[in-house]
PDB file of C-alpha atoms in Angstrom:
ATOM      1  CA  UNK A   1       0.555   3.326  34.668  1.00 50.00           C
ATOM      2  CA  UNK A   2       3.921   4.648  33.284  1.00 52.00           C
ATOM      3  CA  UNK A   3       4.143   8.555  32.722  1.00 50.00           C
ATOM      4  CA  UNK A   4       6.760  10.600  31.077  1.00 56.00           C
ATOM      5  CA  UNK A   5       7.653  14.232  31.118  1.00 56.00           C
ATOM      6  CA  UNK A   6       5.340  14.867  28.105  1.00 57.00           C
ATOM      7  CA  UNK A   7       2.156  14.120  29.852  1.00 56.00           C
ATOM      8  CA  UNK A   8       2.035  11.150  27.726  1.00 56.00           C
ATOM      9  CA  UNK A   9       1.043   8.016  29.502  1.00 53.00           C
ATOM     10  CA  UNK A  10       1.355   4.054  29.001  1.00 57.00           C
ATOM     11  CA  UNK A  11      -1.322   1.991  30.673  1.00 50.00           C
ATOM     12  CA  UNK A  12      -2.134  -1.619  30.690  1.00 56.00           C
ATOM     13  CA  UNK A  13      -5.297  -3.245  31.810  1.00 55.00           C
ATOM     14  CA  UNK A  14      -6.804  -6.497  31.952  1.00 51.00           C
ATOM     15  CA  UNK A  15      -8.366  -5.348  28.529  1.00 49.00           C
ATOM     16  CA  UNK A  16      -5.483  -4.572  26.792  1.00 54.00           C
ATOM     17  CA  UNK A  17      -3.028  -1.465  26.656  1.00 52.00           C
ATOM     18  CA  UNK A  18      -2.835   2.295  25.383  1.00 52.00           C
ATOM     19  CA  UNK A  19      -0.341   4.939  24.579  1.00 54.00           C
ATOM     20  CA  UNK A  20      -1.824   8.588  25.012  1.00 53.00           C
ATOM     21  CA  UNK A  21      -2.291  11.536  27.087  1.00 54.00           C
ATOM     22  CA  UNK A  22      -3.548  11.315  31.026  1.00 47.00           C
ATOM     23  CA  UNK A  23      -7.127  12.252  30.921  1.00 51.00           C
ATOM     24  CA  UNK A  24      -9.971  11.926  28.317  1.00 58.00           C
ATOM     25  CA  UNK A  25     -10.501  15.685  27.401  1.00 63.00           C
ATOM     26  CA  UNK A  26     -12.670  16.657  24.126  1.00 70.00           C
ATOM     27  CA  UNK A  27     -10.904  18.388  21.406  1.00 77.00           C
ATOM     28  CA  UNK A  28     -12.864  20.640  18.879  1.00 88.00           C
ATOM     29  CA  UNK A  29     -14.231  18.548  16.058  1.00 90.00           C
ATOM     30  CA  UNK A  30     -12.669  18.638  12.305  1.00 92.00           C
ATOM     31  CA  UNK A  31     -14.944  17.799   9.728  1.00 94.00           C
ATOM     32  CA  UNK A  32     -13.734  15.591   6.551  1.00 96.00           C
ATOM     33  CA  UNK A  33     -14.280  17.289   3.279  1.00 95.00           C
ATOM     34  CA  UNK A  34     -17.475  16.474   1.336  1.00 95.00           C
ATOM     35  CA  UNK A  35     -16.865  13.320  -0.805  1.00 96.00           C
ATOM     36  CA  UNK A  36     -13.879  11.787   0.891  1.00 97.00           C
ATOM     37  CA  UNK A  37     -15.747   8.538   0.988  1.00 97.00           C
ATOM     38  CA  UNK A  38     -15.824   8.391  -2.755  1.00 97.00           C
ATOM     39  CA  UNK A  39     -12.574  10.108  -3.651  1.00 97.00           C
ATOM     40  CA  UNK A  40     -10.419   8.109  -5.776  1.00 98.00           C
ATOM     41  CA  UNK A  41      -6.601   7.362  -4.545  1.00 98.00           C
ATOM     42  CA  UNK A  42      -3.890   9.607  -5.854  1.00 98.00           C
ATOM     43  CA  UNK A  43      -2.296  13.061  -5.064  1.00 97.00           C
ATOM     44  CA  UNK A  44      -5.326  14.515  -4.278  1.00 97.00           C
ATOM     45  CA  UNK A  45      -6.231  12.345  -1.622  1.00 97.00           C
ATOM     46  CA  UNK A  46      -2.896  11.917  -0.259  1.00 97.00           C
ATOM     47  CA  UNK A  47      -2.903  15.540   0.531  1.00 96.00           C
ATOM     48  CA  UNK A  48      -6.390  15.467   1.979  1.00 96.00           C
ATOM     49  CA  UNK A  49      -5.327  12.753   4.468  1.00 97.00           C
ATOM     50  CA  UNK A  50      -1.978  14.190   5.183  1.00 96.00           C
ATOM     51  CA  UNK A  51      -3.980  17.452   6.194  1.00 95.00           C
ATOM     52  CA  UNK A  52      -6.436  15.571   8.761  1.00 95.00           C
ATOM     53  CA  UNK A  53      -5.621  15.767  12.594  1.00 94.00           C
ATOM     54  CA  UNK A  54      -7.468  12.292  13.638  1.00 94.00           C
ATOM     55  CA  UNK A  55      -7.381  13.339  17.395  1.00 92.00           C
ATOM     56  CA  UNK A  56     -10.168  15.902  16.178  1.00 93.00           C
ATOM     57  CA  UNK A  57     -12.156  13.183  14.188  1.00 94.00           C
ATOM     58  CA  UNK A  58     -15.304  10.827  15.495  1.00 93.00           C
ATOM     59  CA  UNK A  59     -15.520   7.357  15.286  1.00 93.00           C
ATOM     60  CA  UNK A  60     -17.643   7.400  12.231  1.00 95.00           C
ATOM     61  CA  UNK A  61     -14.972   9.777  10.545  1.00 96.00           C
ATOM     62  CA  UNK A  62     -12.185   7.563  11.618  1.00 96.00           C
ATOM     63  CA  UNK A  63     -13.687   4.713   9.597  1.00 97.00           C
ATOM     64  CA  UNK A  64     -14.133   6.816   6.560  1.00 97.00           C
ATOM     65  CA  UNK A  65     -10.721   8.266   6.799  1.00 97.00           C
ATOM     66  CA  UNK A  66      -9.521   4.307   7.225  1.00 98.00           C
ATOM     67  CA  UNK A  67     -11.387   3.225   4.256  1.00 98.00           C
ATOM     68  CA  UNK A  68      -9.913   6.511   2.352  1.00 98.00           C
ATOM     69  CA  UNK A  69      -6.202   5.328   3.650  1.00 98.00           C
ATOM     70  CA  UNK A  70      -6.712   1.734   2.490  1.00 98.00           C
ATOM     71  CA  UNK A  71      -7.369   2.843  -1.192  1.00 98.00           C
ATOM     72  CA  UNK A  72      -4.396   5.421  -1.047  1.00 98.00           C
ATOM     73  CA  UNK A  73      -2.242   2.501   0.217  1.00 98.00           C
ATOM     74  CA  UNK A  74      -3.550   0.153  -2.291  1.00 98.00           C
ATOM     75  CA  UNK A  75      -3.112   2.582  -5.035  1.00 98.00           C
ATOM     76  CA  UNK A  76       0.793   3.255  -3.925  1.00 98.00           C
ATOM     77  CA  UNK A  77       1.437  -0.482  -3.701  1.00 98.00           C
ATOM     78  CA  UNK A  78       0.394  -0.930  -7.077  1.00 98.00           C
ATOM     79  CA  UNK A  79       2.833   2.108  -8.210  1.00 98.00           C
ATOM     80  CA  UNK A  80       5.723   0.488  -6.189  1.00 98.00           C
ATOM     81  CA  UNK A  81       4.839  -2.865  -8.041  1.00 98.00           C
ATOM     82  CA  UNK A  82       4.889  -1.031 -11.504  1.00 98.00           C
ATOM     83  CA  UNK A  83       8.168   0.321 -10.506  1.00 97.00           C
ATOM     84  CA  UNK A  84       9.567  -3.301  -9.762  1.00 96.00           C
ATOM     85  CA  UNK A  85       8.387  -4.282 -12.940  1.00 95.00           C
ATOM     86  CA  UNK A  86      10.304  -1.843 -15.000  1.00 94.00           C
ATOM     87  CA  UNK A  87      13.465  -2.680 -12.607  1.00 93.00           C
ATOM     88  CA  UNK A  88      12.769  -6.066 -14.130  1.00 91.00           C
ATOM     89  CA  UNK A  89      13.154  -4.818 -17.421  1.00 91.00           C
ATOM     90  CA  UNK A  90      16.402  -2.906 -17.101  1.00 87.00           C
ATOM     91  CA  UNK A  91      19.843  -4.123 -17.606  1.00 80.00           C
ATOM     92  CA  UNK A  92      22.662  -3.671 -15.274  1.00 81.00           C
ATOM     93  CA  UNK A  93      24.154  -0.032 -15.720  1.00 84.00           C
ATOM     94  CA  UNK A  94      24.920   3.233 -14.002  1.00 89.00           C
ATOM     95  CA  UNK A  95      23.121   6.874 -13.636  1.00 92.00           C
ATOM     96  CA  UNK A  96      24.000   7.858 -17.018  1.00 94.00           C
ATOM     97  CA  UNK A  97      23.010   4.220 -18.560  1.00 92.00           C
ATOM     98  CA  UNK A  98      20.569   4.750 -21.543  1.00 92.00           C
ATOM     99  CA  UNK A  99      16.864   4.071 -21.335  1.00 92.00           C
ATOM    100  CA  UNK A 100      16.373   0.575 -22.538  1.00 88.00           C
ATOM    101  CA  UNK A 101      13.917  -2.124 -21.719  1.00 88.00           C
ATOM    102  CA  UNK A 102      13.900  -5.653 -22.539  1.00 83.00           C
ATOM    103  CA  UNK A 103      11.886  -8.671 -21.758  1.00 80.00           C
ATOM    104  CA  UNK A 104      12.496  -9.959 -18.416  1.00 71.00           C
ATOM    105  CA  UNK A 105      14.753 -12.870 -18.658  1.00 68.00           C
ATOM    106  CA  UNK A 106      16.366 -15.541 -15.963  1.00 64.00           C
ATOM    107  CA  UNK A 107      19.810 -14.243 -16.678  1.00 63.00           C
ATOM    108  CA  UNK A 108      18.778 -10.619 -15.004  1.00 68.00           C
ATOM    109  CA  UNK A 109      16.774 -12.288 -12.065  1.00 75.00           C
ATOM    110  CA  UNK A 110      19.950 -12.442 -10.157  1.00 77.00           C
ATOM    111  CA  UNK A 111      20.657  -8.906 -10.767  1.00 85.00           C
ATOM    112  CA  UNK A 112      17.459  -7.592 -10.428  1.00 90.00           C
ATOM    113  CA  UNK A 113      16.598  -9.417  -7.353  1.00 91.00           C
ATOM    114  CA  UNK A 114      19.781  -7.906  -5.745  1.00 92.00           C
ATOM    115  CA  UNK A 115      18.690  -4.382  -6.871  1.00 93.00           C
ATOM    116  CA  UNK A 116      15.200  -4.633  -5.269  1.00 95.00           C
ATOM    117  CA  UNK A 117      16.112  -6.334  -2.115  1.00 95.00           C
ATOM    118  CA  UNK A 118      18.533  -3.023  -1.532  1.00 95.00           C
ATOM    119  CA  UNK A 119      16.190  -0.494  -2.774  1.00 95.00           C
ATOM    120  CA  UNK A 120      12.910  -1.701  -0.505  1.00 96.00           C
ATOM    121  CA  UNK A 121      15.376  -2.982   2.165  1.00 97.00           C
ATOM    122  CA  UNK A 122      14.054  -6.436   2.119  1.00 96.00           C
ATOM    123  CA  UNK A 123      15.459  -9.901   2.013  1.00 96.00           C
ATOM    124  CA  UNK A 124      16.513 -11.421  -0.959  1.00 93.00           C
ATOM    125  CA  UNK A 125      13.147 -14.025  -0.653  1.00 93.00           C
ATOM    126  CA  UNK A 126      11.031 -10.802  -0.119  1.00 95.00           C
ATOM    127  CA  UNK A 127      12.694  -9.235  -3.011  1.00 95.00           C
ATOM    128  CA  UNK A 128      11.720 -12.317  -5.135  1.00 92.00           C
ATOM    129  CA  UNK A 129       7.965 -12.362  -4.030  1.00 94.00           C
ATOM    130  CA  UNK A 130       7.653  -8.729  -4.773  1.00 95.00           C
ATOM    131  CA  UNK A 131       9.034  -9.388  -8.659  1.00 94.00           C
ATOM    132  CA  UNK A 132       7.008 -12.368  -9.051  1.00 93.00           C
ATOM    133  CA  UNK A 133       3.971 -10.205  -7.915  1.00 96.00           C
ATOM    134  CA  UNK A 134       5.049  -7.275 -10.163  1.00 96.00           C
ATOM    135  CA  UNK A 135       5.631  -9.562 -13.135  1.00 94.00           C
ATOM    136  CA  UNK A 136       2.200 -11.398 -12.403  1.00 95.00           C
ATOM    137  CA  UNK A 137       0.394  -8.113 -12.159  1.00 97.00           C
ATOM    138  CA  UNK A 138       2.082  -6.909 -15.708  1.00 95.00           C
ATOM    139  CA  UNK A 139       0.354 -10.131 -17.168  1.00 95.00           C
ATOM    140  CA  UNK A 140      -2.999  -9.445 -15.329  1.00 97.00           C
ATOM    141  CA  UNK A 141      -3.748  -5.425 -16.052  1.00 97.00           C
ATOM    142  CA  UNK A 142      -7.344  -5.750 -14.940  1.00 97.00           C
ATOM    143  CA  UNK A 143      -5.742  -6.919 -11.464  1.00 98.00           C
ATOM    144  CA  UNK A 144      -2.924  -4.188 -11.346  1.00 98.00           C
ATOM    145  CA  UNK A 145      -5.899  -1.400 -12.140  1.00 98.00           C
ATOM    146  CA  UNK A 146      -8.054  -2.773  -9.525  1.00 98.00           C
ATOM    147  CA  UNK A 147      -5.352  -2.423  -7.213  1.00 98.00           C
ATOM    148  CA  UNK A 148      -4.245   1.163  -8.353  1.00 98.00           C
ATOM    149  CA  UNK A 149      -7.947   2.243  -8.366  1.00 98.00           C
ATOM    150  CA  UNK A 150      -7.869   0.939  -4.232  1.00 98.00           C
ATOM    151  CA  UNK A 151     -10.593  -1.508  -5.420  1.00 97.00           C
ATOM    152  CA  UNK A 152      -8.869  -4.342  -3.781  1.00 97.00           C
ATOM    153  CA  UNK A 153      -6.160  -4.808  -1.337  1.00 98.00           C
ATOM    154  CA  UNK A 154      -2.423  -6.237  -2.051  1.00 98.00           C
ATOM    155  CA  UNK A 155      -3.706  -9.488  -0.252  1.00 97.00           C
ATOM    156  CA  UNK A 156      -6.608 -10.233  -2.953  1.00 97.00           C
ATOM    157  CA  UNK A 157      -4.157  -8.981  -5.562  1.00 98.00           C
ATOM    158  CA  UNK A 158      -1.896 -11.776  -4.511  1.00 98.00           C
ATOM    159  CA  UNK A 159      -4.717 -14.248  -4.203  1.00 97.00           C
ATOM    160  CA  UNK A 160      -5.699 -13.535  -7.817  1.00 97.00           C
ATOM    161  CA  UNK A 161      -2.237 -13.477  -9.201  1.00 97.00           C
ATOM    162  CA  UNK A 162      -1.058 -16.625  -7.622  1.00 96.00           C
ATOM    163  CA  UNK A 163      -4.449 -18.485  -8.119  1.00 96.00           C
ATOM    164  CA  UNK A 164      -4.566 -17.439 -12.239  1.00 96.00           C
ATOM    165  CA  UNK A 165      -0.835 -18.701 -12.464  1.00 94.00           C
ATOM    166  CA  UNK A 166      -2.017 -22.376 -13.155  1.00 95.00           C
ATOM    167  CA  UNK A 167      -3.950 -20.977 -16.229  1.00 93.00           C
ATOM    168  CA  UNK A 168      -2.608 -20.012 -19.541  1.00 93.00           C
ATOM    169  CA  UNK A 169      -2.483 -16.129 -19.884  1.00 93.00           C
ATOM    170  CA  UNK A 170      -5.647 -16.573 -22.577  1.00 94.00           C
ATOM    171  CA  UNK A 171      -7.555 -18.589 -19.923  1.00 95.00           C
ATOM    172  CA  UNK A 172      -6.521 -16.448 -16.904  1.00 95.00           C
ATOM    173  CA  UNK A 173      -6.988 -12.563 -18.630  1.00 93.00           C
ATOM    174  CA  UNK A 174     -10.944 -13.322 -18.898  1.00 93.00           C
ATOM    175  CA  UNK A 175     -11.121 -14.586 -15.115  1.00 92.00           C
ATOM    176  CA  UNK A 176      -8.844 -11.574 -13.977  1.00 93.00           C
ATOM    177  CA  UNK A 177     -11.256  -9.112 -16.030  1.00 92.00           C
ATOM    178  CA  UNK A 178     -14.438 -10.541 -14.308  1.00 90.00           C
ATOM    179  CA  UNK A 179     -13.150 -10.772 -10.682  1.00 80.00           C
TER     180      UNK A 179
END
């Protein structure tokens, strides 16, 4: 066990390790707002989650919070990928450039990958992966909507986009709608 001035410590046992305060005291329990388990993701859920003190929740409530947080993360990832797609449709320009959109083109790919890489602090390959997923979700609005609602996670969205990419859009969309 290694302990610091703040009373926090790191302990290591044959079962794993942990970080926390010494002792096993009980905190006054906090109760979750009614309906949290079914609350849709968005600003309301984000506000509720931000106001929770996880140290005051029991294990059952923490699992409810975990599921709610996962819905919120999926929602934010859907929004982020929608933003990536919109960037892919913009030409180069500075702060005063007009608001123009065009179909994504291979000529812009180099520029867009650099912009996404810099904005998201990811490698160029990571930016290209984000771009491919964003474009795939734009082609499959049902999958994007499910991610936005928190009904699927990013991994499932990627599997659907990648798996359906071998089909034409006319074939893929009904499959995505049913998934």
